[in-house]
Coordinates of C-alpha atoms in Angstrom, one line a residue:
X18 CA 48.8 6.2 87.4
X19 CA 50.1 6.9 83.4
X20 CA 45.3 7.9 83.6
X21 CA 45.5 10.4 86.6
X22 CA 48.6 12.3 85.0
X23 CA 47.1 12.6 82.0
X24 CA 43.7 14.2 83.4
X25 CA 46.0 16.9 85.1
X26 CA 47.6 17.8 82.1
X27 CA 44.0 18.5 80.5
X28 CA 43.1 20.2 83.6
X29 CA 45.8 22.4 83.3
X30 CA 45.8 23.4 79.6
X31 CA 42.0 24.5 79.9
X32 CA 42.4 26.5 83.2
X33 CA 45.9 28.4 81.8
X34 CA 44.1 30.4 79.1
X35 CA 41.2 31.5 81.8
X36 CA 44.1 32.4 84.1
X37 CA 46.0 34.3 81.3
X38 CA 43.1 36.5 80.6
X39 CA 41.9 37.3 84.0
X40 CA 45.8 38.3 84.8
X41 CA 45.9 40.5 82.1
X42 CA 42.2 42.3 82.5
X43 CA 43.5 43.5 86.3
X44 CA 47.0 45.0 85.4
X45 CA 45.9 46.7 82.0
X46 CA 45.7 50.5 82.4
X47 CA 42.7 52.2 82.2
X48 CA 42.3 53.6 79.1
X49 CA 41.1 57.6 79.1
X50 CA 38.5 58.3 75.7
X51 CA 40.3 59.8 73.0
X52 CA 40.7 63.9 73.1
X53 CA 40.6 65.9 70.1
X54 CA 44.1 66.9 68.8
X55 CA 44.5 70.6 68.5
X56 CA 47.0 71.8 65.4
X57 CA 50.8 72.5 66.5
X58 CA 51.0 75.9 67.2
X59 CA 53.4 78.4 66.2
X60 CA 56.8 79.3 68.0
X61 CA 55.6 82.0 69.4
X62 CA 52.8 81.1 70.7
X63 CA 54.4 77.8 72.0
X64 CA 56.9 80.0 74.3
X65 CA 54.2 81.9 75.2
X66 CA 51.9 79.3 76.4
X67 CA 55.3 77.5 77.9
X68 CA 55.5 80.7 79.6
X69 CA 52.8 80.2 81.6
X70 CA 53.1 77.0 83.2
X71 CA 52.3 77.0 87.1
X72 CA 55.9 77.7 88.9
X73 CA 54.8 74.8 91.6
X74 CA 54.5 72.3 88.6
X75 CA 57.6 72.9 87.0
X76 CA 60.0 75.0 89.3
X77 CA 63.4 75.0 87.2
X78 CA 61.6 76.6 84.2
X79 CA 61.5 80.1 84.3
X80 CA 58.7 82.1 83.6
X81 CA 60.5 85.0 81.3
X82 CA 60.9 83.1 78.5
X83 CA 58.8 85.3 76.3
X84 CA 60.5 88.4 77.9
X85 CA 63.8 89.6 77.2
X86 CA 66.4 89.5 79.6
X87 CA 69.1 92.2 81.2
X88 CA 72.5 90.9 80.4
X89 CA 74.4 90.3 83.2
X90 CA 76.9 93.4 84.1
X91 CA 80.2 92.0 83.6
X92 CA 82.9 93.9 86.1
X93 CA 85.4 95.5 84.4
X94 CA 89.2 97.0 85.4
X95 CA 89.3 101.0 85.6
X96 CA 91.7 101.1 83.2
X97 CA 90.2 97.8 80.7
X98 CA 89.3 98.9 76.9
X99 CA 85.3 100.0 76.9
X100 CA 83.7 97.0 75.0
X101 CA 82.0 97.9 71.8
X102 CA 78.4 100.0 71.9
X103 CA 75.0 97.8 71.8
X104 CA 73.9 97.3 68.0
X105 CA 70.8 99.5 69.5
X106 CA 71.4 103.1 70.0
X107 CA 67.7 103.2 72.0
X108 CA 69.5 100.4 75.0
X109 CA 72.5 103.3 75.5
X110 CA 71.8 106.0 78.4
X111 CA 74.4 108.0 79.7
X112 CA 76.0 107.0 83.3
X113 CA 75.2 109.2 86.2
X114 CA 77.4 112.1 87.8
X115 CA 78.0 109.3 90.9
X116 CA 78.6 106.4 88.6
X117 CA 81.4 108.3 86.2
X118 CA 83.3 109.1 89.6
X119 CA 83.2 105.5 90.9
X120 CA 84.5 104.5 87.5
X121 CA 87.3 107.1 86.7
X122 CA 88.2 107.3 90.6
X123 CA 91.1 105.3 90.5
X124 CA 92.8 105.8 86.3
X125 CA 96.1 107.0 86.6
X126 CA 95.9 110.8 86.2
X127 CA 93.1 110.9 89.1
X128 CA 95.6 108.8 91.7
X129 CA 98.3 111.3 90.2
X130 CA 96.5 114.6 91.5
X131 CA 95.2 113.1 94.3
X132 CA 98.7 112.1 95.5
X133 CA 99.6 115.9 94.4
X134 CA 97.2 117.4 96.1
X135 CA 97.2 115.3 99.6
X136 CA 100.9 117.0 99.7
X137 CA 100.1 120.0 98.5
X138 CA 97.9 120.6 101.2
X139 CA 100.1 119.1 103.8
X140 CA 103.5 118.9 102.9
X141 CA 106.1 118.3 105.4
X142 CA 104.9 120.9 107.7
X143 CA 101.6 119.7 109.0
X144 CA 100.0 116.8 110.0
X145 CA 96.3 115.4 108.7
X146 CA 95.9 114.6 112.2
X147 CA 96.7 118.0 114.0
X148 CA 95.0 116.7 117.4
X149 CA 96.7 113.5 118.0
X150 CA 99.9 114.2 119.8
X151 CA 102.5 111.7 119.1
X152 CA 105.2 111.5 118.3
X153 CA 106.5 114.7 120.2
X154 CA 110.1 115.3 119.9
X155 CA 111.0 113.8 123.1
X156 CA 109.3 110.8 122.0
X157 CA 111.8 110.6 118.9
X158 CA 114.4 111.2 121.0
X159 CA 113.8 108.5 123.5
X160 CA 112.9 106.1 120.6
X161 CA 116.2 106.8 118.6
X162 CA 118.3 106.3 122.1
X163 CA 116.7 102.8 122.7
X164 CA 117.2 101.6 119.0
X165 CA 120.4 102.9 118.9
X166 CA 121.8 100.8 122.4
X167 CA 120.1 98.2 120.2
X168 CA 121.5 98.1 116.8
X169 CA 123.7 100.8 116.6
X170 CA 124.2 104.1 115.5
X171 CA 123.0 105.2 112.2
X172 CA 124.6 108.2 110.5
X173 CA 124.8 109.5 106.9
X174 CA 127.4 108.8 105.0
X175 CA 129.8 111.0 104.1
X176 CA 130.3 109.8 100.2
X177 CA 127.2 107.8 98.7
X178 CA 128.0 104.8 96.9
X179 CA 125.9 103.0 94.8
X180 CA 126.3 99.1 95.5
X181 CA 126.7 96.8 91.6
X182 CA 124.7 94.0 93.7
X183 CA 122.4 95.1 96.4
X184 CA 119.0 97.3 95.1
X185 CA 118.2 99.1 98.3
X186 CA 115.9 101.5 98.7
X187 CA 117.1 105.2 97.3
X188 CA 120.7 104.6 98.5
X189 CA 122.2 105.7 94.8
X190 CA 124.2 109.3 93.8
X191 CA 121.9 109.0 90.7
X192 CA 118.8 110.1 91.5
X193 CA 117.3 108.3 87.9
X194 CA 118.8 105.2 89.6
X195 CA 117.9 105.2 93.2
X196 CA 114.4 106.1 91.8
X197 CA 114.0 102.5 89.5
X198 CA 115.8 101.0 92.6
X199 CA 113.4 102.1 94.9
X200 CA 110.7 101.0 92.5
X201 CA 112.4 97.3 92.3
X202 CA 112.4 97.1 96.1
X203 CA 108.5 97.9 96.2
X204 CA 105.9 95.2 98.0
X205 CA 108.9 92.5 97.9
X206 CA 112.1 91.3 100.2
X207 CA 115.6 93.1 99.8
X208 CA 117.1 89.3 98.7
X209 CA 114.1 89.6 95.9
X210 CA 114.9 93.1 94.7
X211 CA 118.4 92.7 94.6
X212 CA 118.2 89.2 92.9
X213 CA 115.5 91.6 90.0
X214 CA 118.5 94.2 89.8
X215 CA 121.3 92.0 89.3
X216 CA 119.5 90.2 86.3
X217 CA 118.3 93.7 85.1
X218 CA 121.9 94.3 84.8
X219 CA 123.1 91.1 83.3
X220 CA 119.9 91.3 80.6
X221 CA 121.2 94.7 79.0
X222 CA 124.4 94.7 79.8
X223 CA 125.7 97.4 82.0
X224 CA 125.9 98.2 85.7
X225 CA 126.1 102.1 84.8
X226 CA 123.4 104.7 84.9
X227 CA 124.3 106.6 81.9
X228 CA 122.0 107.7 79.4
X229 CA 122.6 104.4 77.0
X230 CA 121.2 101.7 79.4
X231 CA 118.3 103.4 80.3
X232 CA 117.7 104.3 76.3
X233 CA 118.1 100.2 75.8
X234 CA 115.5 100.0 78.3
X235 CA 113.1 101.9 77.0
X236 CA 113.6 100.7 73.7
X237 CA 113.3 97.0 74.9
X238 CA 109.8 97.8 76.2
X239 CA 107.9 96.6 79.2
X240 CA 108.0 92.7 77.8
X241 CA 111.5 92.6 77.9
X242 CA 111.8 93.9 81.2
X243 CA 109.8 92.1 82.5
X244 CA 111.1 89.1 81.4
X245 CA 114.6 90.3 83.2
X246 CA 112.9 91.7 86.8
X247 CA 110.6 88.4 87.0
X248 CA 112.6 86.7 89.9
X249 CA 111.6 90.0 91.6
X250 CA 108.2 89.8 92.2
X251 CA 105.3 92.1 90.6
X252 CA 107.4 91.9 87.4
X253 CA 104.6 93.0 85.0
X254 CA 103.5 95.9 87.3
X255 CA 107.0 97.5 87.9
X256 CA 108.3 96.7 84.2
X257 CA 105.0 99.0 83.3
X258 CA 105.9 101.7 85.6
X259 CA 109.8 101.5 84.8
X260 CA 109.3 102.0 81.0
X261 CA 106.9 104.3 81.5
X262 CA 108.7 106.7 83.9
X263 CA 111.7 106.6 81.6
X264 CA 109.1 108.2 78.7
X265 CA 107.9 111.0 81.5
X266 CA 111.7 111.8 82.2
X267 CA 112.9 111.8 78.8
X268 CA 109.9 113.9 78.0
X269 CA 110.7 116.6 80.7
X270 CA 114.4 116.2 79.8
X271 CA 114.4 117.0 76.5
X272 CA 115.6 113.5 75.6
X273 CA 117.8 112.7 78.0
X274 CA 117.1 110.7 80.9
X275 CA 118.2 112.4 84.0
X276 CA 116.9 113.9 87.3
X277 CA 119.5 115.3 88.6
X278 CA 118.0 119.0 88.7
X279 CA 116.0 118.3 91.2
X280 CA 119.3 118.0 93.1
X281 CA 118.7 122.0 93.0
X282 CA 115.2 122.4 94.2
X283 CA 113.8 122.7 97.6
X284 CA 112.9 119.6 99.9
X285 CA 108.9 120.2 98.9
X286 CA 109.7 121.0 94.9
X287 CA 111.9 117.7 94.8
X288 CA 108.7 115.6 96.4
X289 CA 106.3 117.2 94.1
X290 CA 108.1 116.9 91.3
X291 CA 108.7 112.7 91.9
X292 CA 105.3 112.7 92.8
X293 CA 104.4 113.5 89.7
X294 CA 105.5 110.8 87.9
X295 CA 103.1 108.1 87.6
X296 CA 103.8 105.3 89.5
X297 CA 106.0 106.8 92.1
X298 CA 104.1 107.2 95.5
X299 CA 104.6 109.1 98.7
X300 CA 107.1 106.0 99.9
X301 CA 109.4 105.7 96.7
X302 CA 109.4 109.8 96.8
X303 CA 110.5 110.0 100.1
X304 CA 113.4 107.3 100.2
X305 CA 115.1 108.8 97.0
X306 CA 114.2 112.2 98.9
X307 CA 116.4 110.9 102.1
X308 CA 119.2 108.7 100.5
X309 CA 119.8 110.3 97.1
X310 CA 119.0 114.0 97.6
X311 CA 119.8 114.0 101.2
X312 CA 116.5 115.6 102.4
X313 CA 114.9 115.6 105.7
X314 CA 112.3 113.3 104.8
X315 CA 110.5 110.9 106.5
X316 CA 109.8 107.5 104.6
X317 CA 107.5 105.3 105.6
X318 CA 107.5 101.5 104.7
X319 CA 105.7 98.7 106.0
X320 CA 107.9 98.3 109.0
X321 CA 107.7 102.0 110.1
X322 CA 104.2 102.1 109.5
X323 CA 103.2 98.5 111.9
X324 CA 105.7 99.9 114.2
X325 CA 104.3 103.8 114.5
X326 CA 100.7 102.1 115.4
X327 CA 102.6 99.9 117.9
X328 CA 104.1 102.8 119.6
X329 CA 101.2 104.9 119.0
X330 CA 102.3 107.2 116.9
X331 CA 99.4 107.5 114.7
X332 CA 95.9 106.7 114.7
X333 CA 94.5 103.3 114.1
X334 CA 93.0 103.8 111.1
X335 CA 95.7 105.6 109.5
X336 CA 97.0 104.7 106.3
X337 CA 100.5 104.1 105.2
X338 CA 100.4 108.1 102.9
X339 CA 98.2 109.7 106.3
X340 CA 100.8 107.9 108.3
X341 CA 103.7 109.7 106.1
X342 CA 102.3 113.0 105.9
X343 CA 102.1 112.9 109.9
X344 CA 105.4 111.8 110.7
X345 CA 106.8 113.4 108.3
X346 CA 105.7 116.7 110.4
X347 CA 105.8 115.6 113.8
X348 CA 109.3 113.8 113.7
X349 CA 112.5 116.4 113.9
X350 CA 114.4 116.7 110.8
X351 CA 117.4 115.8 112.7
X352 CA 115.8 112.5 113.6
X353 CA 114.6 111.4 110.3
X354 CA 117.2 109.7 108.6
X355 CA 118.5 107.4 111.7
X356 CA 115.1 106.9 113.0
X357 CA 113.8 105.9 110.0
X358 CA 116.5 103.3 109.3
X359 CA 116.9 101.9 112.9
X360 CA 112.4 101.6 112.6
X361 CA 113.1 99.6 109.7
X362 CA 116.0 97.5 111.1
X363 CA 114.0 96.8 114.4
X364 CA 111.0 96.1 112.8
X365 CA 112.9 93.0 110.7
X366 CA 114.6 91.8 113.5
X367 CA 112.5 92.3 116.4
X368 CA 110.6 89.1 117.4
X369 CA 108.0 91.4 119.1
X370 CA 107.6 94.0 116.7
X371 CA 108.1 92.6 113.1
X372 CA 105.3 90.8 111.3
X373 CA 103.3 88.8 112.7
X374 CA 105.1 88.7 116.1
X375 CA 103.7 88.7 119.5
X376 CA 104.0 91.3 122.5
X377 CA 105.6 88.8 125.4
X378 CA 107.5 92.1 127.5
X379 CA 110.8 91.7 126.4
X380 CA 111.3 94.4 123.8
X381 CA 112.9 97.9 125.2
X382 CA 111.3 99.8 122.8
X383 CA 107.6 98.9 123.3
X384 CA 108.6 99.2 127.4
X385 CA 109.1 102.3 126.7
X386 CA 105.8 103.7 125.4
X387 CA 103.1 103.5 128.4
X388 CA 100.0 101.8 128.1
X389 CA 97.6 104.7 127.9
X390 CA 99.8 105.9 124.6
X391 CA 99.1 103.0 122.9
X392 CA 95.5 102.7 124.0
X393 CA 94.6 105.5 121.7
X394 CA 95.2 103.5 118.7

């Protein structure tokens, strides 16, 4: 037995080498003859010959690697600082006649004759819509009759009072002030604009509108207002457009920051003159036009202006300025001020007509209108 083992054991020692080497003749690679080795190239010509490397065997590399590039065009605000020229004065070539309008279209002193010459040419008098026929003055009679079985009658009163806690929207006997009220109440709730008031107040310490509080806010700067009308909304936009309307007014003023002479001018001198200003639009001229100079104006918010397509009183693609304009010269002047407010309270309270809300039959004031009137919208 101890024999036999040992004979396998020989066995098994002279087989392993022959095993080894045929295992290792079947799984070495082939090997290719040696190529001659061609000098490293230059840079240059490296990228260029890179350059050129089939697209199918090397899709992610991009063949313009020995060709410059266009930057990417990086968008820009209207108003943003121009970044600094190219270092090359050959890359620079002028902009056309189309693209300097598209760029300058919207700067300040372009909205600010646009504004002044979209009411120039209409005024309160006629309509950018001449051929679509509501309202007629029945219509704003009917209208004011149902709103007013609804919420009330709404009349001027006979002594304006400014309130210390509630912004409102033009409702102040200083025009200066109704104006930056109005402004506060802009694209936000009348909880939020009051709230921005109030700490406006508190921040520089006065409730007054004398000359002195709007001097410390002018002097403070947009920062610091800001800063005081943040629990308003849009803080950094109307702190911009507050300090910078007090500038225009002291400007025209002479120094001192009032408005009350346009308590002396016509209805269409007053609007063009708050138009004007940069920063106040056709909406904020009109409210401080109908609650602090007492004109026959007809303002239009976002509550009139849903509630004028609902009824059909303007077309469907009107916007909220056309919408003004049109209203403005279709509604009667002695229909303006309580029609405007009772729009605005129905439009907040109504469940049919206010944001968002659904027609279900109920309300009075869309009864009213027939179908083929709102049709056309």
């Amino acid at each position: 037995m101890a024999k036999r083992i040992a004979t396998t054991a020989a066995v098994a020692q002279r087989t392993q080498p022959a095993r080894a080497a045929r295992h290792t003749t079947k799984s070495a690679p082939k090997v290719e003859p040696a190529t001659k080795v061609k000098p490293e190239p230059d840079l240059p010509d490296t990228l260029s010959r890179v350059a050129k490397v089939k697209k199918e065997d090397s899709p992610n590399l991009k063949s313009t690697l020995s060709t410059p590039t266009k930057p990417k065009a990086i968008k820009k605000e209207d108003d943003a600082v121009p970044s600094s020229p190219p270092s090359s004065p050959t890359s620079i070539s002028p902009p056309s006649p189309t693209k300097r309008t598209a760029a300058t279209k919207n700067l300040p002193a372009d909205l600010q004759a646009r504004k002044l010459k979209a009411y120039t040419q209409h005024g309160s008098h006629t309509s950018p819509f001449p051929d679509f026929p509501h309202p007629t003055p029945s219509d704003c009679q009917r209208a004011l009759t149902i709103l007013t079985s609804l919420h009330g009658a709404r009349t001027r009163p006979a002594q304006l009072k400014a309130s210390a806690t509630r912004a409102g929207c033009g409702d102040a006997p200083c025009v200066l002030d109704a104006l930056v009220r109005t402004i506060l109440s802009q694209n936000t709730t009348d909880t939020n604009s009051s709230r921005a008031y109030r700490s406006l107040n508190r921040v520089y310490g006065t409730t007054d509108d004398s000359d002195s509080k709007w001097a410390a806010i002018a002097a403070g700067g947009p920062a610091k207002l800001e800063r005081a009308i943040r629990c308003g909304g849009l803080s950094a936009v109307k702190s911009r457009t507050i300090v910078s309307l007090l500038a225009q007014v002291s400007a025209h003023a002479g120094g001192s920051y009032s408005l009350e002479h346009l308590r002396t001018m016509s209805a269409d001198a007053a609007m063009r003159s708050l138009l004007a200003f940069r920063g106040v639009g056709p909406k904020t001229a009109s409210c401080v036009a109908l609650f602090s100079l007492g004109h026959a104006s007809f303002a239009v918010d976002t509550h009139v202006w849903r509630l004028a397509g609902l009824l059909g009183w303007r077309p469907r693609s009107a916007s909220r300025d056309a919408t003004h304009l049109h209203l403005d010269a279709a509604v009667p002047d002695e229909c303006k001020y309580a029609l405007h407010v009772l729009l605005v309270t129905h439009g907040k309270r109504c469940g049919e007509c206010r944001a968002g809300g659904k027609a279900a039959g109920a309300c009075p004031l869309r009864r009213a209108f027939p179908a083929e009137v709102t049709s056309g919208l």
